[in-house]
Short mmCIF file of C-alpha atoms in Angstrom, two decimals:
data_model
loop_
_atom_site.label_atom_id
_atom_site.label_comp_id
_atom_site.label_asym_id
_atom_site.label_seq_id
_atom_site.Cartn_x
_atom_site.Cartn_y
_atom_site.Cartn_z
CA PRO A 1 14.91 49.49 30.90
CA SER A 2 13.27 46.16 31.61
CA LEU A 3 10.59 47.64 33.88
CA VAL A 4 8.40 50.74 33.76
CA ASN A 5 8.39 52.48 37.12
CA ALA A 6 4.97 53.96 38.03
CA ILE A 7 4.72 56.36 40.95
CA ALA A 8 1.52 56.28 43.04
CA SER A 9 0.48 57.82 46.35
CA ASN A 10 0.20 55.60 49.38
CA SER A 11 -3.35 55.80 50.74
CA LEU A 12 -1.98 55.48 54.29
CA GLY A 13 0.39 58.38 54.04
CA ASN A 14 2.26 60.68 51.80
CA LYS A 15 5.17 58.29 51.22
CA PRO A 16 5.11 57.30 47.57
CA ILE A 17 5.34 53.66 46.52
CA ILE A 18 6.73 52.26 43.30
CA LEU A 19 4.53 49.93 41.28
CA GLN A 20 6.52 47.63 38.99
CA ILE A 21 4.54 47.01 35.77
CA LYS A 22 5.71 44.76 32.93
CA SER A 23 6.18 46.43 29.56
CA PRO A 24 3.59 45.20 27.01
CA PHE A 25 6.48 44.39 24.71
CA LEU A 26 8.10 42.17 27.33
CA ILE A 27 4.80 40.43 28.12
CA GLN A 28 4.50 39.61 24.44
CA SER A 29 8.07 38.34 24.48
CA ASP A 30 7.34 36.10 27.46
CA PHE A 31 4.39 34.57 25.61
CA LYS A 32 6.62 33.97 22.60
CA ASN A 33 9.27 32.33 24.74
CA GLU A 34 6.65 30.08 26.35
CA GLU A 35 5.32 29.12 22.92
CA ILE A 36 8.79 28.16 21.73
CA LYS A 37 9.53 26.28 24.94
CA GLN A 38 6.31 24.24 24.76
CA ARG A 39 6.72 23.60 21.05
CA MET A 40 10.22 22.23 21.59
CA LYS A 41 8.94 20.13 24.48
CA ALA A 42 6.12 18.81 22.30
CA ALA A 43 8.62 17.93 19.56
CA ARG A 44 10.76 15.94 22.00
CA HIS A 45 7.72 13.98 23.20
CA PHE A 46 6.68 13.42 19.59
CA GLN A 47 10.10 12.04 18.67
CA ARG A 48 9.90 9.58 21.57
CA GLY A 49 6.41 8.45 20.54
CA GLU A 50 4.83 10.07 23.61
CA TYR A 51 1.92 11.53 21.68
CA GLY A 52 -0.32 12.26 24.65
CA SER A 53 2.39 14.34 26.33
CA SER A 54 3.18 15.99 23.00
CA ILE A 55 -0.46 17.04 22.62
CA LYS A 56 -0.48 18.55 26.13
CA SER A 57 2.55 20.68 25.31
CA PHE A 58 0.98 21.77 22.02
CA ASN A 59 -2.16 22.75 23.96
CA ILE A 60 -0.11 25.14 26.09
CA ALA A 61 1.74 26.51 23.07
CA ILE A 62 -1.57 27.13 21.25
CA ALA A 63 -2.98 28.86 24.33
CA THR A 64 -0.10 31.32 24.16
CA ASN A 65 -0.48 31.84 20.41
CA PRO A 66 -3.82 30.65 18.99
CA ASN A 67 -3.09 32.14 15.57
CA ASN A 68 -0.04 30.03 14.74
CA SER A 69 -1.25 27.62 12.05
CA SER A 70 1.85 25.43 12.35
CA LEU A 71 0.96 24.52 15.93
CA TYR A 72 -2.42 23.16 14.84
CA LEU A 73 -0.79 21.20 12.02
CA GLU A 74 1.76 19.65 14.35
CA ARG A 75 -0.78 18.93 17.08
CA GLY A 76 -3.01 17.33 14.44
CA GLN A 77 -0.19 14.99 13.46
CA ALA A 78 0.30 14.01 17.11
CA LYS A 79 -3.44 13.42 17.52
CA GLU A 80 -3.52 11.25 14.42
CA LEU A 81 -0.71 9.06 15.69
CA ALA A 82 -2.47 8.87 19.05
CA GLY A 83 -5.54 7.48 17.24
CA ASP A 84 -7.70 10.62 17.37
CA GLN A 85 -8.47 11.07 13.68
CA THR A 86 -11.44 13.36 14.28
CA GLY A 87 -9.35 15.65 16.48
CA ALA A 88 -6.57 15.60 13.90
CA LEU A 89 -8.93 16.64 11.12
CA LEU A 90 -10.26 19.51 13.24
CA ASP A 91 -6.70 20.73 13.78
CA TYR A 92 -5.85 20.44 10.07
CA ASN A 93 -9.01 22.41 9.25
CA GLN A 94 -7.96 25.16 11.65
CA ALA A 95 -4.43 25.23 10.23
CA ILE A 96 -5.88 25.73 6.75
CA ARG A 97 -8.27 28.45 7.96
CA LEU A 98 -5.38 30.33 9.50
CA ASN A 99 -3.07 29.78 6.53
CA PRO A 100 -4.84 28.79 3.29
CA SER A 101 -1.47 28.60 1.53
CA ASP A 102 -0.04 25.88 3.78
CA GLN A 103 0.60 22.98 1.40
CA GLY A 104 1.62 20.78 4.33
CA ALA A 105 -1.76 21.17 5.99
CA TYR A 106 -3.59 20.12 2.81
CA LEU A 107 -1.25 17.16 2.46
CA ALA A 108 -1.75 16.11 6.08
CA ARG A 109 -5.52 16.47 5.88
CA GLY A 110 -5.60 14.59 2.59
CA SER A 111 -3.61 11.70 4.07
CA SER A 112 -5.93 11.55 7.06
CA LEU A 113 -9.02 11.60 4.86
CA GLU A 114 -7.57 8.87 2.67
CA LYS A 115 -6.91 6.66 5.69
CA GLY A 116 -10.52 7.20 6.71
CA GLY A 117 -11.77 6.08 3.30
CA GLU A 118 -12.71 9.57 2.07
CA LYS A 119 -10.61 9.24 -1.07
CA ALA A 120 -12.46 11.79 -3.22
CA LEU A 121 -12.01 14.46 -0.55
CA ALA A 122 -8.39 13.40 -0.10
CA LEU A 123 -7.79 13.82 -3.82
CA ASP A 124 -9.16 17.38 -3.63
CA ASP A 125 -6.61 18.18 -0.91
CA TYR A 126 -3.77 16.62 -2.93
CA HIS A 127 -4.84 18.74 -5.91
CA LYS A 128 -4.58 21.84 -3.71
CA ALA A 129 -1.17 20.82 -2.32
CA VAL A 130 0.18 20.31 -5.86
CA GLN A 131 -1.33 23.61 -6.97
CA LEU A 132 0.46 25.39 -4.13
CA SER A 133 3.72 23.51 -4.70
CA PRO A 134 4.00 21.87 -8.14
CA LEU A 135 7.29 20.14 -7.22
CA ASN A 136 6.03 18.65 -3.96
CA GLN A 137 6.96 15.02 -4.64
CA THR A 138 4.93 13.57 -1.77
CA ALA A 139 1.78 15.36 -2.91
CA ARG A 140 2.25 14.26 -6.51
CA LEU A 141 2.95 10.66 -5.46
CA LYS A 142 -0.19 10.54 -3.32
CA ARG A 143 -2.28 12.25 -5.99
CA GLY A 144 -0.93 9.95 -8.69
CA THR A 145 -1.73 6.89 -6.60
CA LEU A 146 -5.34 7.99 -6.07
CA LEU A 147 -5.75 9.04 -9.70
CA SER A 148 -4.65 5.55 -10.63
CA GLU A 149 -7.22 4.03 -8.28
CA PHE A 150 -9.92 6.20 -9.84
CA GLY A 151 -8.90 4.97 -13.31
CA ASP A 152 -7.21 8.16 -14.52
CA LYS A 153 -4.01 6.38 -15.51
CA GLN A 154 -2.66 9.01 -17.88
CA ARG A 155 -2.78 11.83 -15.32
CA ALA A 156 -1.29 9.47 -12.74
CA ILE A 157 1.59 8.65 -15.09
CA THR A 158 2.09 12.40 -15.62
CA ASP A 159 2.41 12.94 -11.85
CA PHE A 160 4.90 10.11 -11.49
CA SER A 161 6.87 11.33 -14.52
CA ILE A 162 7.18 14.85 -13.10
CA ILE A 163 8.55 13.37 -9.88
CA ILE A 164 11.05 11.24 -11.82
CA GLN A 165 12.10 14.18 -13.99
CA ASP A 166 12.93 16.13 -10.84
CA ASN A 167 14.34 13.09 -8.99
CA PRO A 168 15.39 10.22 -11.30
CA GLY A 169 16.10 8.00 -8.31
CA HIS A 170 12.62 8.21 -6.77
CA LEU A 171 11.92 4.48 -6.40
CA PRO A 172 8.21 4.67 -5.38
CA ALA A 173 7.41 6.83 -8.43
CA LEU A 174 9.37 4.55 -10.75
CA TYR A 175 7.61 1.48 -9.37
CA ALA A 176 4.17 3.09 -9.56
CA ARG A 177 4.76 4.20 -13.14
CA ALA A 178 5.99 0.72 -14.07
CA ASN A 179 2.73 -0.72 -12.72
CA LEU A 180 0.63 1.66 -14.78
CA ARG A 181 2.69 1.15 -17.91
CA GLU A 182 2.31 -2.61 -17.56
CA ASP A 183 -1.45 -2.27 -17.04
CA SER A 184 -1.66 -0.01 -20.11
CA GLY A 185 0.16 -2.54 -22.29
CA TYR A 186 3.49 -0.71 -22.49
CA GLN A 187 5.53 -3.68 -21.35
CA GLN A 188 8.95 -2.50 -22.49
CA ASP A 189 8.45 0.94 -20.91
CA ALA A 190 7.52 -0.82 -17.68
CA ILE A 191 10.66 -2.95 -17.90
CA ASN A 192 12.71 0.23 -18.45
CA ASP A 193 11.34 1.69 -15.21
CA LEU A 194 12.06 -1.54 -13.34
CA ASN A 195 15.58 -1.61 -14.78
CA ALA A 196 16.12 1.91 -13.43
CA ILE A 197 15.00 0.73 -9.98
CA LEU A 198 17.31 -2.27 -10.09
CA ILE A 199 20.31 -0.16 -11.10
CA ILE A 200 19.77 1.83 -7.90
CA ASN A 201 18.79 -1.14 -5.76
CA PRO A 202 19.67 -4.55 -7.27
CA LYS A 203 17.95 -6.25 -4.32
CA HIS A 204 14.53 -4.70 -4.83
CA ALA A 205 12.51 -7.92 -4.50
CA MET A 206 9.22 -6.51 -5.80
CA ALA A 207 10.87 -4.95 -8.87
CA LEU A 208 12.55 -8.28 -9.66
CA PHE A 209 9.23 -10.09 -9.25
CA LYS A 210 7.37 -7.63 -11.45
CA ARG A 211 10.02 -7.66 -14.17
CA GLY A 212 9.90 -11.46 -14.08
CA ARG A 213 6.15 -11.42 -14.49
CA ILE A 214 6.36 -9.06 -17.48
CA ARG A 215 9.12 -11.12 -19.06
CA ASP A 216 6.94 -14.20 -18.70
CA SER A 217 4.01 -12.38 -20.35
CA ILE A 218 6.12 -11.51 -23.41
CA GLY A 219 7.49 -15.05 -23.73
CA ASP A 220 10.88 -14.62 -22.08
CA LYS A 221 10.54 -17.60 -19.74
CA ALA A 222 14.27 -17.92 -19.04
CA GLY A 223 14.46 -14.24 -18.08
CA ALA A 224 11.37 -14.60 -15.91
CA ILE A 225 12.82 -17.61 -14.05
CA GLU A 226 16.04 -15.66 -13.52
CA ASP A 227 14.19 -12.67 -12.05
CA TYR A 228 11.97 -14.82 -9.82
CA THR A 229 15.05 -16.64 -8.55
CA LEU A 230 16.85 -13.38 -7.77
CA SER A 231 13.75 -12.05 -6.02
CA LEU A 232 13.59 -15.17 -3.84
CA LYS A 233 17.26 -14.78 -2.92
CA VAL A 234 16.35 -11.37 -1.51
CA ASN A 235 13.20 -12.61 0.24
CA LYS A 236 12.62 -16.34 0.34
CA ARG A 237 9.17 -16.02 1.96
CA GLN A 238 7.34 -14.81 -1.17
CA SER A 239 4.77 -17.53 -1.78
CA ASN A 240 3.45 -15.82 -4.93
CA VAL A 241 6.91 -15.82 -6.51
CA TYR A 242 7.32 -19.56 -5.92
CA ASN A 243 3.88 -20.09 -7.42
CA ASN A 244 4.67 -18.04 -10.53
CA ARG A 245 8.03 -19.71 -11.06
CA GLY A 246 6.32 -23.08 -10.62
CA ILE A 247 3.86 -22.20 -13.40
CA ILE A 248 6.74 -21.52 -15.77
CA PHE A 249 8.49 -24.78 -14.87
CA ALA A 250 5.23 -26.63 -15.50
CA SER A 251 4.76 -24.86 -18.84
CA ILE A 252 8.18 -26.07 -20.07
CA GLY A 253 7.47 -29.61 -18.87
CA ASP A 254 9.53 -29.70 -15.68
CA GLN A 255 6.74 -30.87 -13.37
CA GLU A 256 9.08 -31.97 -10.58
CA LYS A 257 10.54 -28.48 -10.21
CA ALA A 258 7.06 -27.03 -10.49
CA ILE A 259 5.86 -29.24 -7.63
CA GLU A 260 8.85 -28.16 -5.53
CA ASP A 261 7.95 -24.51 -6.05
CA TYR A 262 4.24 -25.00 -5.32
CA THR A 263 5.18 -26.89 -2.15
CA ARG A 264 7.45 -24.04 -1.04
CA ALA A 265 4.65 -21.57 -1.74
CA LEU A 266 2.36 -23.60 0.52
CA GLU A 267 4.98 -23.71 3.27
CA TYR A 268 4.75 -19.93 3.51
CA ASN A 269 1.00 -19.70 2.86
CA SER A 270 -0.99 -22.79 3.78
CA ASN A 271 -4.23 -21.18 2.51
CA TYR A 272 -2.93 -20.50 -1.00
CA ALA A 273 -5.72 -22.12 -3.02
CA ALA A 274 -4.07 -21.39 -6.39
CA ALA A 275 -0.87 -23.17 -5.33
CA PHE A 276 -2.88 -26.27 -4.32
CA ASN A 277 -4.67 -26.20 -7.68
CA ASN A 278 -1.43 -25.68 -9.60
CA ARG A 279 0.36 -28.47 -7.77
CA GLY A 280 -2.63 -30.65 -8.54
CA THR A 281 -2.22 -29.96 -12.27
CA SER A 282 1.43 -31.03 -12.09
CA TYR A 283 0.48 -34.22 -10.26
CA THR A 284 -2.17 -34.79 -12.94
CA ALA A 285 0.47 -34.34 -15.66
CA LEU A 286 2.53 -37.02 -13.88
CA ARG A 287 -0.62 -39.19 -13.62
CA ASN A 288 -0.45 -39.14 -9.84
CA TYR A 289 -4.20 -38.74 -9.58
CA ASN A 290 -4.54 -39.48 -5.87
CA LEU A 291 -2.24 -36.60 -4.90
CA ALA A 292 -3.86 -34.41 -7.55
CA THR A 293 -7.34 -35.15 -6.18
CA ALA A 294 -6.20 -34.29 -2.65
CA ASP A 295 -4.77 -30.95 -3.80
CA TYR A 296 -7.86 -30.00 -5.79
CA LYS A 297 -10.08 -30.83 -2.82
CA LYS A 298 -7.90 -28.68 -0.56
CA ALA A 299 -8.11 -25.76 -3.01
CA ILE A 300 -11.91 -26.10 -3.08
CA GLU A 301 -12.05 -26.34 0.72
CA ILE A 302 -10.25 -22.99 0.89
CA ASN A 303 -12.35 -21.46 -1.90
CA PRO A 304 -15.64 -23.32 -2.52
CA SER A 305 -16.30 -21.24 -5.66
CA TYR A 306 -12.95 -21.98 -7.28
CA ALA A 307 -14.29 -23.09 -10.66
CA THR A 308 -10.91 -24.07 -12.16
CA ALA A 309 -10.07 -26.37 -9.25
CA ILE A 310 -13.56 -27.93 -9.40
CA ALA A 311 -13.10 -28.56 -13.13
CA ASN A 312 -9.65 -30.04 -12.58
CA LEU A 313 -10.99 -32.31 -9.85
CA GLY A 314 -13.48 -33.58 -12.42
CA ILE A 315 -10.58 -34.46 -14.74
CA ALA A 316 -8.79 -36.40 -11.99
CA LEU A 317 -11.98 -38.22 -11.05
CA GLU A 318 -12.60 -39.14 -14.68
CA ALA A 319 -9.06 -40.52 -14.96
CA THR A 320 -9.62 -42.75 -11.94
CA GLY A 321 -12.96 -44.08 -13.18
CA TYR A 322 -15.37 -41.93 -11.16
CA MET A 323 -17.25 -40.60 -14.16
CA SER A 324 -20.44 -39.73 -12.34
CA GLU A 325 -18.54 -37.64 -9.78
CA ALA A 326 -16.53 -36.05 -12.58
CA CYS A 327 -19.72 -34.98 -14.34
CA LYS A 328 -21.13 -33.47 -11.16
CA HIS A 329 -17.98 -31.40 -10.73
CA TRP A 330 -17.96 -30.28 -14.36
CA ASN A 331 -21.55 -29.16 -14.12
CA ARG A 332 -20.78 -27.28 -10.91
CA ALA A 333 -17.75 -25.59 -12.51
CA SER A 334 -19.91 -24.68 -15.52
CA GLU A 335 -22.45 -23.04 -13.20
CA LEU A 336 -19.59 -20.97 -11.78
CA GLY A 337 -18.59 -19.74 -15.23
CA HIS A 338 -16.01 -22.33 -16.35
CA GLN A 339 -17.12 -22.64 -19.99
CA GLN A 340 -14.93 -25.61 -20.91
CA SER A 341 -16.45 -27.70 -18.12
CA GLY A 342 -19.86 -27.21 -19.66
CA GLU A 343 -18.51 -28.49 -22.97
CA TRP A 344 -16.98 -31.56 -21.28
CA ALA A 345 -20.23 -32.29 -19.52
CA LEU A 346 -22.20 -32.08 -22.78
CA LYS A 347 -19.81 -34.40 -24.62
CA GLN A 348 -19.08 -36.97 -21.93
CA CYS A 349 -21.87 -36.97 -19.39
CA SER A 350 -25.28 -38.56 -19.97
CA SER A 351 -28.24 -37.52 -17.86
CA ARG A 352 -28.07 -40.92 -16.17
CA GLN A 353 -24.46 -40.40 -15.08
CA VAL A 354 -25.19 -36.95 -13.69
CA ASP A 355 -28.28 -38.11 -11.76
CA SER A 356 -26.69 -41.25 -10.33
#
């Protein structure tokens, strides 16, 4: 029966009345139904990006069942997306108190702490998430990334390798491992990881750029130009790729192509001091000292402590007969740590020239 009938005497007479009292089991069921209803409602709001409404529904669900750790975790995620990081962290803490084995709660709290700059605490949470679930790829990727930032490259590579062993097509892990292998001097291993990425996604612009950079570093200039060109076909707005390709063209003596690339780099980033400096060096190689001087000055305007550009400006000034100005710039570059400028100043600049 859905109701328990209780018989009681009517105080106004002998006629009995029937009191209808809910069964405790059915009351509990009603609470459960309300929890599910509000949780589903909260999920719909969440999916639509209505985080405030989602939080309100989670509040009701939690009121019906304050011991459900998942509700705190999900409400915390809604709070975080609504911009309430403190409230999110409080919810993640409660989720962990209620269920210390919830890997998702540690992962969520770690991500929130990392966004807030608490990277050491975040790493502790990622450690716990991996301990609870050794094959959790997201936890290992996040832990590996932070380990790398903290300088523990070998353990980071281990995390990325475990992900790749379980999922050979995991592009973020392959790319992260390629970065670390390159930094550690294992250039061919890094290229192997990038090759694996490009087999899966031949239009991975960053993988093409990075492989090009490594090829350049090991002397494969033709391969580097090819990779940079392919990367630019995928995304033509990469100013750094134009700049790097321009450097290679300049190194093989094709200054005109180098200038074209530096100019394209500056079209997409007008504050790219290195591109101004590099274009200046190509103009200098072509003995177009006026354009070179203008580019060096622009680079220095963007970055007043750019020692290489200051030194190069000195070279252009020397070539156009402004020796005193050249010496001043070489001395300034030397003060900023450009050793060769100091040597030029000692050899070519008298105290009279510098003081004039």
